[in-house]
XYZ file of C-alpha atoms in Angstrom:
728
model
C -32.995 33.818 21.304
C -31.880 34.277 17.709
C -28.633 32.699 16.600
C -28.216 35.738 14.343
C -28.449 38.249 17.179
C -25.562 40.684 17.548
C -26.365 41.241 21.222
C -23.434 39.787 23.242
C -25.732 39.050 26.176
C -28.121 37.110 23.920
C -25.210 35.100 22.522
C -24.022 34.256 26.023
C -27.556 33.225 27.067
C -27.881 31.048 23.973
C -24.596 29.320 24.703
C -25.526 28.657 28.334
C -28.935 27.239 27.343
C -27.272 24.903 24.825
C -24.800 23.748 27.481
C -27.663 22.984 29.886
C -29.488 20.945 27.228
C -26.360 18.995 26.358
C -25.634 18.164 29.992
C -29.171 16.780 30.356
C -29.093 14.908 27.034
C -25.611 14.522 25.457
C -27.105 12.710 22.440
C -28.450 16.059 21.241
C -24.915 16.785 20.056
C -25.579 14.412 17.184
C -28.414 16.664 15.967
C -26.602 20.005 16.097
C -26.288 21.542 12.639
C -25.587 25.192 13.474
C -22.115 26.654 13.879
C -21.405 27.531 17.493
C -18.508 29.628 18.757
C -18.080 27.746 22.031
C -15.447 28.628 24.560
C -13.184 25.567 24.777
C -13.188 25.753 28.603
C -16.939 25.150 28.723
C -16.996 21.777 26.931
C -15.035 19.680 29.393
C -18.176 18.080 30.885
C -19.887 17.335 27.563
C -18.569 13.889 26.686
C -20.697 13.286 23.620
C -19.788 16.570 21.989
C -16.616 15.055 20.592
C -18.235 11.749 19.710
C -21.322 13.057 17.996
C -22.055 12.956 14.291
C -18.830 14.874 13.656
C -16.560 17.543 15.067
C -19.293 20.178 15.304
C -17.438 22.127 17.949
C -14.487 22.611 15.601
C -16.485 25.033 13.462
C -15.180 28.194 15.141
C -16.083 31.441 13.425
C -12.532 32.701 13.941
C -10.383 29.645 14.690
C -6.933 30.090 16.104
C -4.027 27.726 16.407
C -4.146 27.979 20.204
C -7.794 26.859 20.257
C -7.013 23.915 17.980
C -4.089 22.849 20.164
C -6.408 22.810 23.184
C -8.867 20.721 21.204
C -6.115 18.235 20.272
C -5.182 17.867 23.940
C -8.842 17.323 24.823
C -9.260 14.703 22.104
C -6.083 12.867 23.186
C -7.496 12.662 26.697
C -10.846 11.370 25.412
C -9.209 8.669 23.271
C -7.599 7.211 26.364
C -10.975 6.658 28.017
C -12.330 3.122 28.239
C -15.464 3.905 26.208
C -13.417 4.032 23.010
C -10.978 1.203 23.663
C -13.242 -1.502 22.222
C -13.548 0.360 18.916
C -9.886 1.337 18.729
C -8.660 -2.187 19.595
C -10.099 -3.524 16.346
C -7.222 -1.929 14.420
C -3.458 -2.331 14.411
C -1.398 0.869 14.628
C -0.390 2.385 11.298
C 3.037 3.839 10.447
C 2.301 7.546 10.667
C 5.033 9.919 9.427
C 7.398 11.413 11.963
C 5.735 14.521 13.407
C 7.952 16.485 15.798
C 6.325 18.831 18.305
C 7.830 21.897 16.637
C 6.286 20.980 13.279
C 2.968 20.184 14.985
C 2.870 23.636 16.567
C 3.788 25.273 13.261
C 1.120 23.502 11.186
C -1.614 23.928 13.787
C -0.854 27.611 14.250
C -0.401 28.521 10.580
C -2.951 26.269 8.899
C -5.886 26.779 11.303
C -8.191 27.993 8.508
C -7.315 25.059 6.275
C -7.803 22.566 9.113
C -11.282 23.897 9.889
C -12.167 23.959 6.196
C -11.018 20.366 5.687
C -12.825 19.028 8.761
C -16.015 20.718 7.595
C -15.557 19.246 4.116
C -15.131 15.730 5.533
C -18.550 15.967 7.198
C -20.291 15.731 3.827
C -17.775 14.028 1.517
C -16.005 10.677 1.384
C -12.770 11.822 -0.251
C -10.726 14.907 0.611
C -7.978 15.859 -1.852
C -5.109 18.037 -0.629
C -3.406 19.243 -3.796
C -0.706 21.782 -4.545
C 2.855 22.150 -5.785
C 5.635 20.077 -4.245
C 6.814 21.112 -0.777
C 3.752 23.231 0.007
C 2.904 21.092 3.046
C 0.205 18.678 1.876
C 1.501 15.717 3.895
C 1.976 17.707 7.081
C -1.540 19.124 6.789
C -2.903 15.587 6.419
C -0.868 14.571 9.478
C -2.292 17.530 11.423
C -5.832 16.417 10.540
C -5.083 13.051 12.186
C -4.872 14.757 15.594
C -8.235 16.467 15.028
C -10.226 13.385 13.999
C -13.286 12.428 16.111
C -12.403 10.555 19.293
C -14.141 7.350 18.213
C -12.116 7.119 14.994
C -9.018 4.905 15.373
C -5.532 5.973 14.360
C -5.800 6.234 10.551
C -4.264 3.982 7.940
C -1.396 5.818 6.241
C 0.164 4.734 2.933
C 2.991 6.761 1.377
C 3.303 6.141 -2.371
C 6.576 8.054 -2.589
C 8.184 5.540 -0.212
C 6.439 2.613 -1.946
C 6.884 3.501 -5.605
C 6.583 -0.101 -6.805
C 3.448 -0.781 -4.778
C 0.616 -2.647 -6.447
C -2.979 -3.297 -5.434
C -1.975 -6.457 -3.565
C 0.590 -4.595 -1.448
C -1.989 -2.005 -0.379
C -4.722 -4.574 0.345
C -2.269 -6.656 2.370
C -1.381 -3.648 4.542
C -5.068 -2.705 4.900
C -5.904 -6.284 5.932
C -3.234 -6.129 8.647
C -4.371 -2.672 9.770
C -8.049 -3.699 10.035
C -7.244 -7.121 11.527
C -9.207 -8.666 8.653
C -6.916 -11.269 7.002
C -9.622 -12.440 4.611
C -9.195 -9.178 2.659
C -5.763 -10.535 1.654
C -6.923 -14.114 0.999
C -5.561 -13.789 -2.561
C -2.095 -14.287 -1.039
C -2.906 -17.764 0.294
C -4.691 -18.573 -2.964
C -1.596 -17.477 -4.921
C -3.379 -15.196 -7.344
C -3.412 -11.552 -8.266
C -6.064 -9.486 -6.458
C -8.997 -8.059 -8.369
C -12.476 -6.608 -8.001
C -13.641 -9.351 -5.613
C -10.860 -8.481 -3.171
C -11.520 -4.744 -3.409
C -15.217 -5.479 -2.775
C -14.215 -7.364 0.389
C -12.445 -4.224 1.588
C -15.310 -1.832 0.845
C -17.762 -4.334 2.362
C -15.740 -4.359 5.573
C -15.540 -0.553 5.547
C -19.323 -0.437 5.164
C -19.889 -2.769 8.136
C -17.567 -0.940 10.505
C -17.854 2.445 12.157
C -15.932 5.349 10.661
C -12.255 4.904 9.831
C -9.807 7.218 8.052
C -7.589 6.082 5.163
C -4.776 8.437 4.143
C -2.936 7.973 0.827
C 0.065 10.287 0.652
C 1.695 11.515 -2.577
C -0.681 9.726 -4.954
C 0.835 11.671 -7.866
C 3.739 9.182 -7.697
C 1.483 6.651 -9.477
C -0.122 9.181 -11.839
C 0.875 10.205 -15.331
C -0.958 13.167 -16.852
C -3.508 12.833 -14.023
C -4.247 9.201 -15.030
C -3.410 6.130 -12.920
C -0.492 4.134 -14.307
C -1.622 0.975 -12.477
C -5.105 -0.422 -13.188
C -5.241 -2.282 -9.867
C -4.675 0.890 -7.833
C -7.210 2.711 -10.011
C -9.708 -0.067 -9.230
C -9.174 0.546 -5.503
C -9.741 4.300 -5.718
C -12.681 3.911 -8.083
C -14.301 1.604 -5.521
C -13.610 4.056 -2.681
C -15.092 6.822 -4.859
C -18.336 5.145 -5.891
C -19.153 2.350 -3.402
C -21.088 2.855 -0.196
C -18.856 2.752 2.902
C -18.129 4.629 6.139
C -14.460 5.458 5.500
C -13.122 8.979 5.105
C -10.346 9.008 2.495
C -7.680 11.732 2.503
C -5.430 11.949 -0.566
C -2.414 14.207 -1.103
C -1.309 14.762 -4.692
C 0.376 17.433 -6.788
C -2.260 16.936 -9.501
C -5.953 16.142 -9.560
C -6.324 12.358 -10.128
C -8.748 11.286 -12.850
C -10.315 7.871 -13.376
C -10.512 5.934 -16.632
C -14.118 7.055 -17.157
C -12.898 10.661 -17.290
C -14.361 11.651 -13.922
C -12.333 13.233 -11.154
C -11.465 11.268 -8.022
C -13.070 14.067 -5.968
C -16.050 16.358 -6.395
C -15.262 19.326 -8.626
C -17.149 22.618 -8.476
C -17.188 25.133 -11.333
C -14.189 23.498 -12.944
C -11.885 24.032 -9.960
C -10.620 21.326 -7.661
C -11.303 21.746 -3.966
C -8.678 22.231 -1.258
C -5.809 23.299 -3.458
C -3.123 24.205 -0.932
C -1.193 27.426 -1.450
C 1.709 28.917 0.469
C 1.238 30.462 3.892
C -0.407 33.859 4.139
C 2.041 36.718 4.638
C 1.397 37.204 8.362
C 1.766 33.464 9.073
C 4.929 33.219 6.962
C 6.456 36.162 8.855
C 5.524 34.554 12.184
C 7.279 31.366 11.054
C 10.466 33.256 10.177
C 10.402 35.094 13.515
C 9.781 31.964 15.557
C 12.689 30.190 13.822
C 15.369 32.666 14.794
C 14.914 35.655 12.479
C 13.348 37.853 15.166
C 16.195 40.401 14.806
C 15.337 41.049 11.141
C 13.046 44.024 10.536
C 9.357 43.445 9.833
C 9.480 44.970 6.345
C 12.364 42.717 5.298
C 10.630 39.661 6.733
C 7.510 40.491 4.732
C 9.611 40.875 1.574
C 11.263 37.517 2.255
C 7.898 35.807 2.826
C 6.299 37.303 -0.291
C 9.458 36.588 -2.294
C 8.935 32.826 -1.940
C 5.099 32.982 -2.094
C 4.864 31.629 1.469
C 6.105 28.218 0.264
C 6.840 26.240 3.498
C 9.940 24.447 2.198
C 11.317 27.688 0.726
C 10.681 29.421 4.074
C 12.624 26.673 5.820
C 15.519 27.210 3.408
C 15.258 30.984 3.904
C 15.759 30.671 7.661
C 19.092 28.917 7.204
C 20.196 31.169 4.325
C 19.466 34.427 6.178
C 21.395 33.137 9.199
C 24.343 32.292 6.951
C 24.366 35.157 4.421
C 22.168 37.881 5.930
C 18.751 39.214 4.900
C 20.040 41.800 2.382
C 21.973 39.204 0.386
C 18.976 36.869 0.144
C 16.590 39.715 -0.727
C 18.854 40.620 -3.647
C 18.632 37.017 -4.870
C 14.823 37.012 -4.540
C 14.625 40.322 -6.403
C 16.642 38.812 -9.239
C 14.391 35.711 -9.307
C 11.329 37.993 -9.462
C 12.778 39.997 -12.354
C 13.456 36.744 -14.201
C 9.819 35.666 -13.642
C 10.877 32.504 -11.816
C 8.038 30.333 -10.495
C 7.879 29.198 -6.856
C 9.518 25.809 -7.410
C 12.419 27.308 -9.369
C 12.964 29.861 -6.592
C 13.068 27.029 -4.057
C 15.512 25.141 -6.279
C 17.915 28.088 -6.435
C 17.671 28.649 -2.680
C 18.438 24.966 -2.200
C 21.514 25.188 -4.432
C 22.827 28.140 -2.443
C 22.172 26.545 0.956
C 23.623 23.137 0.076
C 27.100 24.621 -0.278
C 29.984 22.184 0.288
C 27.563 19.374 1.120
C 25.792 19.588 -2.264
C 27.739 16.730 -3.872
C 27.109 14.423 -0.911
C 23.431 15.423 -0.887
C 23.181 14.561 -4.574
C 24.720 11.134 -3.956
C 22.260 10.177 -1.205
C 19.341 11.312 -3.388
C 19.510 7.948 -5.195
C 17.955 6.178 -2.194
C 14.249 5.576 -2.678
C 13.453 4.766 0.959
C 14.531 5.923 4.448
C 17.979 4.493 5.232
C 20.348 3.967 8.162
C 23.454 6.050 8.828
C 25.570 3.291 7.218
C 23.807 3.904 3.911
C 24.649 7.608 4.100
C 28.300 6.871 4.879
C 28.430 4.470 1.924
C 28.153 7.605 -0.239
C 31.178 9.328 1.300
C 34.038 10.122 -1.082
C 37.490 11.545 -0.374
C 36.062 15.033 -0.907
C 33.080 14.563 1.440
C 33.457 16.512 4.731
C 33.159 14.070 7.630
C 30.569 16.252 9.353
C 28.301 16.406 6.278
C 25.440 14.494 7.910
C 25.263 16.798 10.943
C 25.579 19.886 8.732
C 22.729 18.774 6.479
C 20.592 18.084 9.538
C 21.369 21.551 10.912
C 20.457 23.087 7.554
C 17.166 21.112 7.553
C 18.152 19.558 4.221
C 18.258 16.051 5.730
C 15.472 14.651 7.900
C 15.525 12.005 10.626
C 13.164 10.360 13.101
C 16.015 10.318 15.674
C 15.639 6.555 15.732
C 18.197 5.582 13.100
C 16.322 6.460 9.885
C 17.249 9.292 7.511
C 15.544 10.580 4.380
C 15.181 13.613 2.140
C 12.115 15.777 1.724
C 10.641 14.655 -1.657
C 11.284 18.063 -3.227
C 14.847 18.234 -1.848
C 15.431 14.740 -3.260
C 14.076 15.858 -6.624
C 16.357 18.919 -6.666
C 19.413 16.915 -5.608
C 18.896 14.059 -8.080
C 18.535 16.481 -10.999
C 21.948 17.912 -10.136
C 23.668 14.516 -9.775
C 26.523 14.336 -12.305
C 27.824 10.780 -11.856
C 24.536 8.890 -11.594
C 26.175 5.544 -12.400
C 28.701 5.755 -9.563
C 26.103 6.820 -6.985
C 23.763 3.953 -7.894
C 26.719 1.523 -7.886
C 27.575 2.566 -4.306
C 23.946 2.111 -3.276
C 23.972 -1.342 -4.906
C 27.018 -2.370 -2.839
C 25.345 -1.155 0.361
C 22.137 -3.099 -0.262
C 23.668 -6.279 -1.664
C 25.703 -6.708 1.544
C 22.635 -6.135 3.729
C 21.875 -9.162 5.991
C 18.671 -11.067 5.138
C 16.295 -12.966 7.452
C 16.992 -16.721 7.505
C 13.404 -17.527 6.583
C 11.854 -14.647 4.629
C 8.063 -14.710 4.791
C 7.000 -11.463 3.080
C 8.175 -9.064 0.405
C 9.574 -6.614 2.993
C 12.094 -9.292 4.026
C 13.545 -9.183 0.494
C 13.409 -5.413 0.105
C 17.187 -4.969 0.375
C 17.710 -7.322 -2.603
C 14.972 -5.566 -4.569
C 16.687 -2.231 -3.868
C 20.071 -3.709 -4.875
C 18.472 -4.900 -8.140
C 17.023 -1.415 -8.772
C 20.368 0.320 -8.205
C 22.240 -2.235 -10.351
C 19.844 -1.585 -13.244
C 20.086 2.204 -12.685
C 23.896 1.887 -12.832
C 23.651 0.013 -16.148
C 24.861 -3.267 -14.590
C 22.058 -5.560 -15.704
C 24.363 -8.542 -15.227
C 24.588 -7.777 -11.487
C 20.823 -7.301 -11.273
C 20.315 -10.693 -12.948
C 22.790 -12.359 -10.613
C 20.872 -11.067 -7.568
C 17.598 -12.615 -8.731
C 19.142 -15.818 -10.087
C 21.225 -16.815 -7.075
C 18.936 -15.637 -4.263
C 15.665 -17.127 -5.632
C 13.895 -13.794 -5.126
C 11.442 -14.556 -7.957
C 10.693 -18.011 -6.544
C 9.766 -16.478 -3.190
C 7.666 -13.750 -4.831
C 5.875 -16.373 -6.932
C 5.071 -18.350 -3.782
C 3.597 -15.214 -2.158
C 1.664 -14.197 -5.285
C 3.673 -11.006 -6.051
C 3.557 -11.541 -9.824
C 3.558 -7.862 -10.807
C 6.767 -7.364 -8.828
C 8.295 -10.290 -10.753
C 7.389 -8.590 -14.044
C 8.965 -5.326 -12.855
C 12.168 -7.104 -11.795
C 12.586 -9.328 -14.860
C 11.576 -6.932 -17.648
C 14.745 -4.738 -17.471
C 16.855 -7.908 -17.834
C 15.258 -8.908 -21.145
C 15.268 -5.887 -23.474
C 14.864 -8.314 -26.348
C 13.358 -11.740 -25.702
C 15.110 -13.322 -28.671
C 18.499 -15.006 -28.216
C 20.183 -12.453 -30.475
C 19.323 -9.609 -28.102
C 20.364 -11.235 -24.849
C 22.715 -9.351 -22.559
C 23.055 -12.032 -19.869
C 24.123 -15.680 -19.973
C 22.068 -18.197 -21.936
C 21.153 -20.053 -18.741
C 19.965 -16.859 -16.978
C 18.142 -15.691 -20.093
C 16.109 -18.907 -20.240
C 15.420 -18.806 -16.501
C 14.063 -15.246 -16.607
C 12.023 -15.897 -19.752
C 10.298 -18.776 -17.964
C 9.763 -16.833 -14.716
C 8.401 -13.830 -16.633
C 6.155 -16.104 -18.698
C 4.638 -17.693 -15.571
C 4.061 -14.244 -14.042
C 2.298 -13.054 -17.211
C 0.222 -16.237 -17.208
C -0.802 -15.645 -13.566
C -1.703 -12.054 -14.426
C -4.003 -13.289 -17.184
C -1.790 -12.211 -20.111
C -1.742 -15.668 -21.742
C -0.649 -14.598 -25.261
C 2.424 -12.763 -23.944
C 3.145 -15.686 -21.597
C 3.191 -18.148 -24.532
C 5.740 -16.054 -26.492
C 8.053 -15.880 -23.467
C 7.696 -19.558 -22.524
C 8.312 -20.726 -26.106
C 11.613 -18.779 -26.106
C 12.513 -20.360 -22.745
C 11.664 -23.806 -24.214
C 14.058 -23.200 -27.138
C 16.876 -22.431 -24.693
C 16.138 -25.515 -22.554
C 16.300 -27.732 -25.667
C 19.428 -25.964 -26.891
C 21.118 -26.725 -23.568
C 19.636 -30.270 -23.519
C 18.061 -29.478 -20.148
C 15.297 -32.108 -19.963
C 13.887 -30.930 -16.634
C 13.781 -27.334 -17.890
C 12.136 -28.546 -21.117
C 9.444 -30.379 -19.113
C 8.821 -27.285 -16.965
C 8.330 -25.023 -19.978
C 6.080 -27.570 -21.764
C 3.950 -27.726 -18.609
C 3.764 -23.923 -18.527
C 2.624 -23.912 -22.167
C -0.054 -26.439 -21.245
C -1.329 -24.107 -18.500
C -1.254 -21.078 -20.822
C -3.211 -22.783 -23.612
C -5.659 -24.131 -21.030
C -6.271 -20.554 -19.885
C -6.831 -19.502 -23.513
C -9.409 -22.259 -23.909
C -7.396 -24.374 -26.387
C -7.728 -27.532 -24.282
C -6.715 -30.062 -26.980
C -3.401 -28.264 -27.457
C -3.017 -28.118 -23.687
C -3.470 -31.927 -23.510
C -0.716 -32.419 -26.124
C 1.760 -30.441 -24.030
C 0.862 -32.234 -20.776
C 1.356 -35.622 -22.461
C 4.800 -34.511 -23.636
C 5.634 -33.535 -20.060
C 4.555 -36.939 -18.741
C 6.793 -38.686 -21.283
C 9.851 -36.586 -20.353
C 9.295 -36.836 -16.573
C 9.037 -40.635 -16.887
C 12.290 -40.736 -18.881
C 14.211 -38.671 -16.305
C 12.431 -40.348 -13.340
C 10.951 -37.046 -12.064
C 7.999 -38.637 -10.269
C 6.819 -35.452 -8.583
C 6.687 -33.684 -11.936
C 4.914 -36.702 -13.445
C 2.261 -36.686 -10.711
C 1.635 -32.960 -11.117
C 1.233 -33.417 -14.879
C -1.383 -36.147 -14.364
C -3.339 -33.731 -12.146
C -3.109 -30.989 -14.804
C -4.190 -33.447 -17.493
C -7.123 -34.571 -15.349
C -8.202 -30.938 -14.875
C -8.320 -30.357 -18.641
C -10.352 -33.538 -19.235
C -12.740 -32.373 -16.511
C -13.209 -29.073 -18.328
C -13.990 -31.069 -21.495
C -16.528 -33.195 -19.580
C -14.579 -36.438 -20.200
C -15.151 -37.867 -16.724
C -13.606 -41.302 -17.284
C -10.297 -39.805 -18.461
C -10.408 -37.351 -15.551
C -10.733 -40.168 -13.002
C -7.920 -42.208 -14.623
C -5.490 -39.266 -14.444
C -6.445 -38.246 -10.879
C -5.949 -41.845 -9.701
C -2.593 -42.092 -11.486
C -1.465 -38.885 -9.790
C -2.668 -40.110 -6.374
C -0.711 -43.370 -6.710
C 2.495 -41.523 -7.638
C 2.128 -39.018 -4.766
C 1.563 -41.898 -2.318
C 4.664 -43.686 -3.641
C 6.915 -40.637 -3.234
C 5.391 -39.700 0.130
C 3.772 -36.432 -0.952
C 0.837 -36.511 1.486
C -0.647 -33.162 0.498
C -0.597 -34.101 -3.168
C -2.265 -37.426 -2.353
C -4.873 -35.659 -0.189
C -5.668 -33.178 -2.965
C -6.139 -36.016 -5.504
C -8.519 -37.848 -3.160
C -10.410 -34.585 -2.617
C -10.759 -34.082 -6.393
C -11.998 -37.669 -6.803
C -14.419 -37.312 -3.895
C -15.986 -34.160 -5.302
C -16.166 -35.682 -8.802
C -17.810 -38.954 -7.681
C -20.326 -36.992 -5.576
C -21.227 -34.804 -8.546
C -21.857 -37.757 -10.883
C -24.125 -39.457 -8.321
C -21.708 -42.045 -6.895
C -22.124 -40.574 -3.393
C -20.767 -43.483 -1.323
C -17.493 -43.652 -3.227
C -17.292 -39.862 -3.189
C -17.679 -39.701 0.605
C -15.085 -42.463 1.005
C -12.486 -40.481 -0.983
C -13.334 -37.244 0.892
C -12.886 -38.982 4.265
C -9.528 -40.385 3.138
C -8.517 -36.890 2.090
C -9.696 -35.458 5.431
C -7.610 -37.969 7.390
C -4.503 -37.155 5.353
C -4.853 -33.399 5.933
C -5.400 -34.026 9.646
C -2.237 -36.155 9.782
C -0.076 -33.465 8.186
C -1.685 -30.651 10.213
C -3.035 -28.818 7.154
C -5.897 -26.796 8.650
C -6.976 -25.286 5.336
C -7.188 -28.737 3.727
C -9.082 -30.063 6.746
C -11.543 -27.147 6.604
C -12.145 -27.686 2.886
C -12.798 -31.419 3.261
C -15.330 -30.877 6.049
C -17.048 -28.387 3.739
C -17.009 -30.870 0.821
C -18.394 -33.626 3.072
C -21.131 -31.260 4.233
C -22.163 -30.705 0.609
C -22.104 -34.462 -0.135
C -24.251 -35.362 2.895
C -26.691 -32.544 2.087
C -27.145 -33.906 -1.455
C -28.335 -37.282 -0.100
C -30.617 -35.734 2.538
C -28.430 -36.528 5.577
C -28.916 -33.036 6.980
C -27.697 -33.643 10.548
C -24.419 -35.120 9.287
C -24.131 -32.248 6.857
C -24.633 -29.701 9.668
C -22.022 -31.491 11.786
C -19.445 -31.254 8.960
C -20.286 -27.620 8.236
C -19.920 -26.715 11.913
C -16.489 -28.368 12.097
C -15.450 -26.448 8.979
C -16.897 -23.266 10.525
C -14.863 -23.733 13.702
C -11.620 -23.947 11.691
C -12.641 -20.957 9.526
C -13.069 -18.872 12.692
C -9.639 -20.020 13.935
C -8.090 -19.025 10.583
C -10.071 -15.743 10.535
C -11.408 -16.662 7.087
C -14.451 -14.367 7.031
C -15.521 -15.351 3.518
C -15.821 -19.073 4.302
C -17.288 -18.262 7.711
C -20.104 -16.316 6.047
C -20.778 -19.060 3.473
C -20.864 -21.785 6.127
C -23.234 -19.870 8.398
C -25.534 -19.442 5.406
C -25.315 -23.162 4.553
C -26.071 -24.178 8.148
C -28.983 -21.733 8.274
C -30.441 -23.175 5.067
C -30.212 -26.726 6.429
C -31.978 -25.800 9.673
């Protein structure tokens, strides 16, 4: 029976024969390459059809929204079955955007062609780009695709750049690590360093090992400028997803086509045109939308003119519904005719419709446009003025100009926010009100992640936007935000927060107090040092050192000299680094800062080790260990013993090396430091291996392995298994 036959009976026979084959051997679904127009009612007994190589049965010749809705229901049922639970349980749920049933029906019905096209595209490509002008429905189309993913694909990872405009590579990797239940991907946090290629490789390696998973990055154009990535770390991530081998399907929404540093596009490009550029709805779909949203009494011809007048733009259609209800179809058609005569583009038409619809609530809408993230009702009310109608929130919701998840969060459609912010007259006052709202926001008693400090970061942003840099500085200075971020390794965020406070690093250009100026210079210098920008770090730290000496702040002077020692060490000027560390030791002795003195001896020992001066290294490590023991710093003492143990083992003094490592192990056990304990077992395993005591070495490696499994440290787990295998 030919698949090309036009005989209806032959088509029916072909379909029935295929169904018989699939019932006998469901695995055949994996091999199907032809497009089959199956009746949805006939697939209920073919389990593997939805779990095969891909969604073959979605390739309808004439797909309809109703058919896709039935498929979604079928897939939801399949995902609940036990056969998929083991796969799906390996992932934490992601924060998918709010997707009301009405919007789901609209997108599925009106974007059926696009959905089929995109699912087909994903069969043969790693990265799908949904591009188009703002408000055309890129994000909602991506959300609709989530419901049509294969049943054995877990709920996708979703990252919205518009709601995370300050996000860096580390923020994304940390969220991916939590989503995939793979903490080792974010090990850079515990190691207090900025993530790089090694960490991105961990991610793509994990994506290669696992079965298919979807990663959705919404509104990527937020971090693009002239199609280029503004952040090298994020570009590194997408470059890796573009070129490395893995099983993930990546969906990106962006107004523009992203390009990598090498000049190549993020996605495949054919004949100079990007794929999957999303346009407005076709005329018949746009008319159906207007009818289904309450304009059924308007004549068909007028509805068609309305739909064509806004080029089927979904946001403009949404505005049209409310405007026609308020002003009538004839009035709005006159406006659209005028826009057409003036050759207005789609976005400008939408902007003018927005202005007309906003009405008395326009000023209030402009004020709340300063918020960068979804907010509570209290944040909206913080923007009320004497002129603001008390029912403004409910009116904006009714006009579809304000969105909510009905669970206490409110936000603006990105394009509505853009329109409103451009019309904001008193930007300073609006940002000042937002600052007051955020600065009074209650904080967790023990913040443990950057999200816990987000209200202070937002308060800082609004203070700077209002021109009150002094308030922004006060937030960071008195709340120790930078100290917490430094502890968690968020150095790029520190740079972003401190840079607006120091328009000129010299004393003549300071706009905050001398004490604050020196503090932020030092913090910014350390962040630059951690990010590998040593030359810039030295300039900043030297300015901070001048201020510390000017204020006769000995402790501050010692801190900045130590930072200069670290910076020059990173640059490779070790002799200069030694000079600075020796100055620190002298000052810390004078002011009886024993902890600072001990740390400086460790730093000095590290530089001598790099120079190969072993005797000086041992002297400084031992001096540090004695000080840490005297002041009761057990971890510091344990780390010094570990350094000495490794050093003695490397120079052939194995017995003394093992003795120091065992002392270090006991200390870390006493203080309950599992990471330190794991590391010492690993170091002992290496020492015993070097003297041929393989059974003892295996015993130490296995103890380290057990702790690595407890800590979910996949990297160390892999290394230890390899070491044990080699010894056997």
